[in-house]
């Protein structure tokens, strides 16, 4: 069934991903890049932009062909679309931002199995128009990028006393290095989730409403969110 969204709800679709339906801090998807690539702001922003590009391309493509793709093979089709856009963004970054390409490492190609992208393809893009799907992709991508920016800023500033490589007075001499390590990453992640819950006053929708519980069994095989997000 096609989901109908009146024109007045276009902005709602666009802005839902920032706080109310933030893919990382509310749905708890895409945790691996959130923890692994958020030690530096530059890398985090690069990952956010790359993921948004892939999400936009995949959502638009899947929405455009949603009436043509047979239901039984939709998951393999998702993989083809997503992998194609990941290849494009990987080649662009390697050619024009090689330092970023090196810093992202294996997590750049692993965008292919990012649960955020699969979730929006399965739950939204295959049921909605191209415009709505594009707005959803931009909103979710912005939410992911902002979450990455907040996480990386917290870890880089307090963990190293720097921000975007610039040394900060006082903090450069008095910092907490554990924040750039794995335990600090989990602590910072938990803190951000608590802040979002406080801002939304607990009204942010629960993960179960648009997370892995809505995936088909075939999608869970490819993207086993409940067993640890692959990317």
PDB file of C-alpha atoms in Angstrom, residues 3-230:
ATOM      1  CA  UNK A   3       1.799   5.761   2.096  1.00  0.00           C
ATOM      2  CA  UNK A   4       0.124   9.116   1.506  1.00  0.00           C
ATOM      3  CA  UNK A   5       1.842  12.226   2.787  1.00  0.00           C
ATOM      4  CA  UNK A   6       0.003  15.556   2.346  1.00  0.00           C
ATOM      5  CA  UNK A   7       2.139  18.450   1.183  1.00  0.00           C
ATOM      6  CA  UNK A   8       1.960  19.933   4.673  1.00  0.00           C
ATOM      7  CA  UNK A   9       3.905  16.951   5.995  1.00  0.00           C
ATOM      8  CA  UNK A  10       6.877  17.345   3.652  1.00  0.00           C
ATOM      9  CA  UNK A  11       8.845  19.301   6.240  1.00  0.00           C
ATOM     10  CA  UNK A  12       7.937  16.718   8.846  1.00  0.00           C
ATOM     11  CA  UNK A  13       9.459  13.992   6.675  1.00  0.00           C
ATOM     12  CA  UNK A  14      12.582  16.109   6.227  1.00  0.00           C
ATOM     13  CA  UNK A  15      13.092  16.986   9.890  1.00  0.00           C
ATOM     14  CA  UNK A  16      11.985  13.745  11.561  1.00  0.00           C
ATOM     15  CA  UNK A  17      15.427  12.207  11.137  1.00  0.00           C
ATOM     16  CA  UNK A  18      17.184  14.944  13.093  1.00  0.00           C
ATOM     17  CA  UNK A  19      15.794  14.177  16.566  1.00  0.00           C
ATOM     18  CA  UNK A  20      12.420  12.413  16.648  1.00  0.00           C
ATOM     19  CA  UNK A  21      13.507   9.545  14.394  1.00  0.00           C
ATOM     20  CA  UNK A  22      17.270  10.017  14.502  1.00  0.00           C
ATOM     21  CA  UNK A  23      18.633   6.825  12.926  1.00  0.00           C
ATOM     22  CA  UNK A  24      21.526   6.526  15.394  1.00  0.00           C
ATOM     23  CA  UNK A  25      20.424   8.100  18.660  1.00  0.00           C
ATOM     24  CA  UNK A  26      16.810   6.867  18.554  1.00  0.00           C
ATOM     25  CA  UNK A  27      16.727   3.821  16.272  1.00  0.00           C
ATOM     26  CA  UNK A  28      20.237   2.767  17.370  1.00  0.00           C
ATOM     27  CA  UNK A  29      21.272   1.798  13.826  1.00  0.00           C
ATOM     28  CA  UNK A  30      24.653   2.384  12.196  1.00  0.00           C
ATOM     29  CA  UNK A  31      26.462   2.015  15.515  1.00  0.00           C
ATOM     30  CA  UNK A  32      29.751   0.674  14.109  1.00  0.00           C
ATOM     31  CA  UNK A  33      30.739   3.789  12.114  1.00  0.00           C
ATOM     32  CA  UNK A  34      29.362   5.937  14.935  1.00  0.00           C
ATOM     33  CA  UNK A  35      31.845   4.405  17.362  1.00  0.00           C
ATOM     34  CA  UNK A  36      34.759   3.688  15.040  1.00  0.00           C
ATOM     35  CA  UNK A  37      34.968   6.817  12.871  1.00  0.00           C
ATOM     36  CA  UNK A  38      33.995   9.417  15.476  1.00  0.00           C
ATOM     37  CA  UNK A  39      37.431   9.975  17.004  1.00  0.00           C
ATOM     38  CA  UNK A  40      38.047  12.906  14.631  1.00  0.00           C
ATOM     39  CA  UNK A  41      35.551  15.506  13.429  1.00  0.00           C
ATOM     40  CA  UNK A  42      36.900  15.537   9.865  1.00  0.00           C
ATOM     41  CA  UNK A  43      36.444  11.782   9.462  1.00  0.00           C
ATOM     42  CA  UNK A  44      32.992  11.858  11.063  1.00  0.00           C
ATOM     43  CA  UNK A  45      31.737  14.586   8.730  1.00  0.00           C
ATOM     44  CA  UNK A  46      33.157  12.729   5.732  1.00  0.00           C
ATOM     45  CA  UNK A  47      31.384   9.527   6.770  1.00  0.00           C
ATOM     46  CA  UNK A  48      28.142  11.432   7.307  1.00  0.00           C
ATOM     47  CA  UNK A  49      28.240  13.054   3.872  1.00  0.00           C
ATOM     48  CA  UNK A  50      29.169   9.775   2.161  1.00  0.00           C
ATOM     49  CA  UNK A  51      26.345   7.910   3.900  1.00  0.00           C
ATOM     50  CA  UNK A  52      23.858  10.662   3.026  1.00  0.00           C
ATOM     51  CA  UNK A  53      24.859  10.475  -0.652  1.00  0.00           C
ATOM     52  CA  UNK A  54      24.358   6.702  -0.729  1.00  0.00           C
ATOM     53  CA  UNK A  55      21.096   6.972   1.210  1.00  0.00           C
ATOM     54  CA  UNK A  56      19.734   9.587  -1.194  1.00  0.00           C
ATOM     55  CA  UNK A  57      20.725   7.618  -4.287  1.00  0.00           C
ATOM     56  CA  UNK A  58      19.328   4.354  -2.935  1.00  0.00           C
ATOM     57  CA  UNK A  59      16.035   5.863  -1.735  1.00  0.00           C
ATOM     58  CA  UNK A  60      15.371   7.661  -5.020  1.00  0.00           C
ATOM     59  CA  UNK A  61      16.286   4.611  -7.135  1.00  0.00           C
ATOM     60  CA  UNK A  62      14.186   2.206  -5.085  1.00  0.00           C
ATOM     61  CA  UNK A  63      11.209   4.566  -5.031  1.00  0.00           C
ATOM     62  CA  UNK A  64      11.502   5.114  -8.787  1.00  0.00           C
ATOM     63  CA  UNK A  65      11.460   1.372  -9.494  1.00  0.00           C
ATOM     64  CA  UNK A  66       9.257   0.225  -6.607  1.00  0.00           C
ATOM     65  CA  UNK A  67       6.444  -0.889  -8.931  1.00  0.00           C
ATOM     66  CA  UNK A  68       8.824  -2.808 -11.172  1.00  0.00           C
ATOM     67  CA  UNK A  69      10.983  -4.663  -8.647  1.00  0.00           C
ATOM     68  CA  UNK A  70       9.427  -8.071  -7.799  1.00  0.00           C
ATOM     69  CA  UNK A  71       8.736  -8.356  -4.090  1.00  0.00           C
ATOM     70  CA  UNK A  72      10.614 -11.652  -3.777  1.00  0.00           C
ATOM     71  CA  UNK A  73      13.899 -10.193  -4.972  1.00  0.00           C
ATOM     72  CA  UNK A  74      13.673  -6.704  -3.521  1.00  0.00           C
ATOM     73  CA  UNK A  75      16.461  -7.295  -0.960  1.00  0.00           C
ATOM     74  CA  UNK A  76      19.058  -8.324  -3.615  1.00  0.00           C
ATOM     75  CA  UNK A  77      17.946  -5.284  -5.624  1.00  0.00           C
ATOM     76  CA  UNK A  78      18.550  -3.055  -2.605  1.00  0.00           C
ATOM     77  CA  UNK A  79      22.058  -4.459  -2.342  1.00  0.00           C
ATOM     78  CA  UNK A  80      22.779  -3.758  -6.009  1.00  0.00           C
ATOM     79  CA  UNK A  81      21.591  -0.153  -5.773  1.00  0.00           C
ATOM     80  CA  UNK A  82      23.384   0.552  -2.504  1.00  0.00           C
ATOM     81  CA  UNK A  83      26.621  -1.130  -3.575  1.00  0.00           C
ATOM     82  CA  UNK A  84      26.580   0.856  -6.813  1.00  0.00           C
ATOM     83  CA  UNK A  85      26.303   4.199  -5.031  1.00  0.00           C
ATOM     84  CA  UNK A  86      28.907   3.157  -2.460  1.00  0.00           C
ATOM     85  CA  UNK A  87      31.311   2.378  -5.309  1.00  0.00           C
ATOM     86  CA  UNK A  88      30.686   5.818  -6.805  1.00  0.00           C
ATOM     87  CA  UNK A  89      31.257   7.687  -3.548  1.00  0.00           C
ATOM     88  CA  UNK A  90      34.315   5.544  -2.768  1.00  0.00           C
ATOM     89  CA  UNK A  91      35.905   6.413  -6.116  1.00  0.00           C
ATOM     90  CA  UNK A  92      35.130  10.128  -5.679  1.00  0.00           C
ATOM     91  CA  UNK A  93      36.630  10.260  -2.180  1.00  0.00           C
ATOM     92  CA  UNK A  94      39.677   8.270  -3.235  1.00  0.00           C
ATOM     93  CA  UNK A  95      40.270  10.621  -6.158  1.00  0.00           C
ATOM     94  CA  UNK A  96      39.620  13.978  -4.502  1.00  0.00           C
ATOM     95  CA  UNK A  97      40.038  13.425  -0.733  1.00  0.00           C
ATOM     96  CA  UNK A  98      42.632  10.719  -0.363  1.00  0.00           C
ATOM     97  CA  UNK A  99      43.446  11.570   3.253  1.00  0.00           C
ATOM     98  CA  UNK A 100      39.771  11.133   4.148  1.00  0.00           C
ATOM     99  CA  UNK A 101      39.708   7.912   2.131  1.00  0.00           C
ATOM    100  CA  UNK A 102      42.558   6.534   4.246  1.00  0.00           C
ATOM    101  CA  UNK A 103      41.015   7.664   7.534  1.00  0.00           C
ATOM    102  CA  UNK A 104      37.655   6.024   6.777  1.00  0.00           C
ATOM    103  CA  UNK A 105      39.336   2.785   5.760  1.00  0.00           C
ATOM    104  CA  UNK A 106      37.166  -0.318   5.675  1.00  0.00           C
ATOM    105  CA  UNK A 107      34.142   1.579   6.998  1.00  0.00           C
ATOM    106  CA  UNK A 108      33.693   3.343   3.649  1.00  0.00           C
ATOM    107  CA  UNK A 109      32.856   0.187   1.637  1.00  0.00           C
ATOM    108  CA  UNK A 110      30.932  -1.144   4.637  1.00  0.00           C
ATOM    109  CA  UNK A 111      28.319   1.560   4.042  1.00  0.00           C
ATOM    110  CA  UNK A 112      26.884  -1.098   1.707  1.00  0.00           C
ATOM    111  CA  UNK A 113      25.551  -3.018   4.711  1.00  0.00           C
ATOM    112  CA  UNK A 114      24.653  -0.023   6.852  1.00  0.00           C
ATOM    113  CA  UNK A 115      21.336  -0.800   8.529  1.00  0.00           C
ATOM    114  CA  UNK A 116      20.180   2.805   8.258  1.00  0.00           C
ATOM    115  CA  UNK A 117      20.117   2.563   4.476  1.00  0.00           C
ATOM    116  CA  UNK A 118      18.401  -0.832   4.453  1.00  0.00           C
ATOM    117  CA  UNK A 119      15.842   0.378   6.996  1.00  0.00           C
ATOM    118  CA  UNK A 120      14.812   3.426   4.972  1.00  0.00           C
ATOM    119  CA  UNK A 121      14.701   1.407   1.743  1.00  0.00           C
ATOM    120  CA  UNK A 122      12.505  -1.301   3.260  1.00  0.00           C
ATOM    121  CA  UNK A 123      10.284   0.859   5.441  1.00  0.00           C
ATOM    122  CA  UNK A 124       9.969   4.094   3.471  1.00  0.00           C
ATOM    123  CA  UNK A 125      11.354   4.236  -0.079  1.00  0.00           C
ATOM    124  CA  UNK A 126       9.514   1.180  -1.417  1.00  0.00           C
ATOM    125  CA  UNK A 127       6.190   2.605  -0.244  1.00  0.00           C
ATOM    126  CA  UNK A 128       6.471   6.315  -1.062  1.00  0.00           C
ATOM    127  CA  UNK A 129       6.980   8.750  -3.920  1.00  0.00           C
ATOM    128  CA  UNK A 130      10.369   9.860  -5.217  1.00  0.00           C
ATOM    129  CA  UNK A 131      10.108  13.315  -3.626  1.00  0.00           C
ATOM    130  CA  UNK A 132       9.103  11.959  -0.239  1.00  0.00           C
ATOM    131  CA  UNK A 133      11.835   9.333  -0.408  1.00  0.00           C
ATOM    132  CA  UNK A 134      14.432  11.978  -1.284  1.00  0.00           C
ATOM    133  CA  UNK A 135      13.288  14.157   1.621  1.00  0.00           C
ATOM    134  CA  UNK A 136      13.428  11.168   3.942  1.00  0.00           C
ATOM    135  CA  UNK A 137      16.970  10.355   2.785  1.00  0.00           C
ATOM    136  CA  UNK A 138      18.168  13.927   3.271  1.00  0.00           C
ATOM    137  CA  UNK A 139      16.576  14.117   6.717  1.00  0.00           C
ATOM    138  CA  UNK A 140      17.949  10.788   7.888  1.00  0.00           C
ATOM    139  CA  UNK A 141      21.350  11.583   6.402  1.00  0.00           C
ATOM    140  CA  UNK A 142      21.382  14.939   8.173  1.00  0.00           C
ATOM    141  CA  UNK A 143      20.419  13.257  11.436  1.00  0.00           C
ATOM    142  CA  UNK A 144      23.216  10.724  11.035  1.00  0.00           C
ATOM    143  CA  UNK A 145      25.750  13.432  10.122  1.00  0.00           C
ATOM    144  CA  UNK A 146      24.764  15.648  13.051  1.00  0.00           C
ATOM    145  CA  UNK A 147      24.994  12.697  15.427  1.00  0.00           C
ATOM    146  CA  UNK A 148      28.448  11.886  14.053  1.00  0.00           C
ATOM    147  CA  UNK A 149      29.473  15.554  14.409  1.00  0.00           C
ATOM    148  CA  UNK A 150      28.274  15.739  18.021  1.00  0.00           C
ATOM    149  CA  UNK A 151      29.939  12.450  18.922  1.00  0.00           C
ATOM    150  CA  UNK A 152      33.257  13.271  17.257  1.00  0.00           C
ATOM    151  CA  UNK A 153      33.335  16.809  18.680  1.00  0.00           C
ATOM    152  CA  UNK A 154      32.784  15.481  22.190  1.00  0.00           C
ATOM    153  CA  UNK A 155      35.485  12.832  21.820  1.00  0.00           C
ATOM    154  CA  UNK A 156      38.041  14.991  20.021  1.00  0.00           C
ATOM    155  CA  UNK A 157      37.663  18.065  22.245  1.00  0.00           C
ATOM    156  CA  UNK A 158      37.662  16.302  25.609  1.00  0.00           C
ATOM    157  CA  UNK A 159      39.823  13.370  24.532  1.00  0.00           C
ATOM    158  CA  UNK A 160      42.606  15.254  22.753  1.00  0.00           C
ATOM    159  CA  UNK A 161      42.089  18.936  23.501  1.00  0.00           C
ATOM    160  CA  UNK A 162      41.698  19.660  19.787  1.00  0.00           C
ATOM    161  CA  UNK A 163      38.878  20.320  17.311  1.00  0.00           C
ATOM    162  CA  UNK A 164      39.403  19.797  13.598  1.00  0.00           C
ATOM    163  CA  UNK A 165      43.091  19.600  14.403  1.00  0.00           C
ATOM    164  CA  UNK A 166      43.255  23.017  16.113  1.00  0.00           C
ATOM    165  CA  UNK A 167      44.608  23.013  19.643  1.00  0.00           C
ATOM    166  CA  UNK A 168      42.233  24.392  22.297  1.00  0.00           C
ATOM    167  CA  UNK A 169      43.549  26.398  25.259  1.00  0.00           C
ATOM    168  CA  UNK A 170      43.629  24.544  28.583  1.00  0.00           C
ATOM    169  CA  UNK A 171      42.063  21.397  27.115  1.00  0.00           C
ATOM    170  CA  UNK A 172      45.223  20.634  25.156  1.00  0.00           C
ATOM    171  CA  UNK A 173      47.003  20.123  28.487  1.00  0.00           C
ATOM    172  CA  UNK A 174      44.087  18.755  30.495  1.00  0.00           C
ATOM    173  CA  UNK A 175      42.201  16.169  28.476  1.00  0.00           C
ATOM    174  CA  UNK A 176      40.793  12.683  28.974  1.00  0.00           C
ATOM    175  CA  UNK A 177      42.471  10.373  26.401  1.00  0.00           C
ATOM    176  CA  UNK A 178      40.184   7.441  27.193  1.00  0.00           C
ATOM    177  CA  UNK A 179      37.423   9.196  25.239  1.00  0.00           C
ATOM    178  CA  UNK A 180      39.176   8.448  21.949  1.00  0.00           C
ATOM    179  CA  UNK A 181      39.386   4.768  22.891  1.00  0.00           C
ATOM    180  CA  UNK A 182      36.602   2.184  22.672  1.00  0.00           C
ATOM    181  CA  UNK A 183      35.330   2.543  26.282  1.00  0.00           C
ATOM    182  CA  UNK A 184      35.127   6.316  25.880  1.00  0.00           C
ATOM    183  CA  UNK A 185      33.207   5.873  22.643  1.00  0.00           C
ATOM    184  CA  UNK A 186      30.505   3.849  24.364  1.00  0.00           C
ATOM    185  CA  UNK A 187      30.344   6.373  27.224  1.00  0.00           C
ATOM    186  CA  UNK A 188      29.966   9.301  24.802  1.00  0.00           C
ATOM    187  CA  UNK A 189      27.334   7.393  22.805  1.00  0.00           C
ATOM    188  CA  UNK A 190      25.288   6.712  25.920  1.00  0.00           C
ATOM    189  CA  UNK A 191      25.557  10.365  26.950  1.00  0.00           C
ATOM    190  CA  UNK A 192      24.247  11.562  23.577  1.00  0.00           C
ATOM    191  CA  UNK A 193      21.303   9.162  23.726  1.00  0.00           C
ATOM    192  CA  UNK A 194      20.469  10.492  27.196  1.00  0.00           C
ATOM    193  CA  UNK A 195      20.634  14.087  25.933  1.00  0.00           C
ATOM    194  CA  UNK A 196      18.286  13.307  23.017  1.00  0.00           C
ATOM    195  CA  UNK A 197      15.814  11.646  25.365  1.00  0.00           C
ATOM    196  CA  UNK A 198      15.979  14.685  27.626  1.00  0.00           C
ATOM    197  CA  UNK A 199      15.457  17.128  24.739  1.00  0.00           C
ATOM    198  CA  UNK A 200      12.533  15.135  23.367  1.00  0.00           C
ATOM    199  CA  UNK A 201      11.197  14.563  26.899  1.00  0.00           C
ATOM    200  CA  UNK A 202      10.943  10.879  26.142  1.00  0.00           C
ATOM    201  CA  UNK A 203       8.678  11.504  23.149  1.00  0.00           C
ATOM    202  CA  UNK A 204      11.168  10.276  20.540  1.00  0.00           C
ATOM    203  CA  UNK A 205       9.654   7.207  18.919  1.00  0.00           C
ATOM    204  CA  UNK A 206      10.960   3.853  20.025  1.00  0.00           C
ATOM    205  CA  UNK A 207      13.404   1.824  18.002  1.00  0.00           C
ATOM    206  CA  UNK A 208      10.819  -0.938  17.504  1.00  0.00           C
ATOM    207  CA  UNK A 209       8.549   1.367  15.518  1.00  0.00           C
ATOM    208  CA  UNK A 210      10.925   1.764  12.597  1.00  0.00           C
ATOM    209  CA  UNK A 211      13.952  -0.323  13.393  1.00  0.00           C
ATOM    210  CA  UNK A 212      14.881  -3.924  12.818  1.00  0.00           C
ATOM    211  CA  UNK A 213      11.585  -5.368  13.997  1.00  0.00           C
ATOM    212  CA  UNK A 214      10.000  -4.097  10.790  1.00  0.00           C
ATOM    213  CA  UNK A 215      12.539  -5.840   8.559  1.00  0.00           C
ATOM    214  CA  UNK A 216      11.560  -8.960   6.719  1.00  0.00           C
ATOM    215  CA  UNK A 217      13.440 -12.143   7.636  1.00  0.00           C
ATOM    216  CA  UNK A 218      15.434 -11.897   4.405  1.00  0.00           C
ATOM    217  CA  UNK A 219      16.575  -8.386   5.236  1.00  0.00           C
ATOM    218  CA  UNK A 220      17.603  -9.452   8.733  1.00  0.00           C
ATOM    219  CA  UNK A 221      19.822 -12.067   7.141  1.00  0.00           C
ATOM    220  CA  UNK A 222      21.670  -9.385   5.195  1.00  0.00           C
ATOM    221  CA  UNK A 223      21.555  -6.757   7.921  1.00  0.00           C
ATOM    222  CA  UNK A 224      21.384  -8.464  11.338  1.00  0.00           C
ATOM    223  CA  UNK A 225      20.875  -5.266  13.367  1.00  0.00           C
ATOM    224  CA  UNK A 226      19.718  -7.081  16.422  1.00  0.00           C
ATOM    225  CA  UNK A 227      22.974  -9.039  16.544  1.00  0.00           C
ATOM    226  CA  UNK A 228      25.311  -6.105  16.102  1.00  0.00           C
ATOM    227  CA  UNK A 229      25.220  -3.631  13.277  1.00  0.00           C
ATOM    228  CA  UNK A 230      27.637  -4.544  10.508  1.00  0.00           C
TER     229      UNK A 230
END
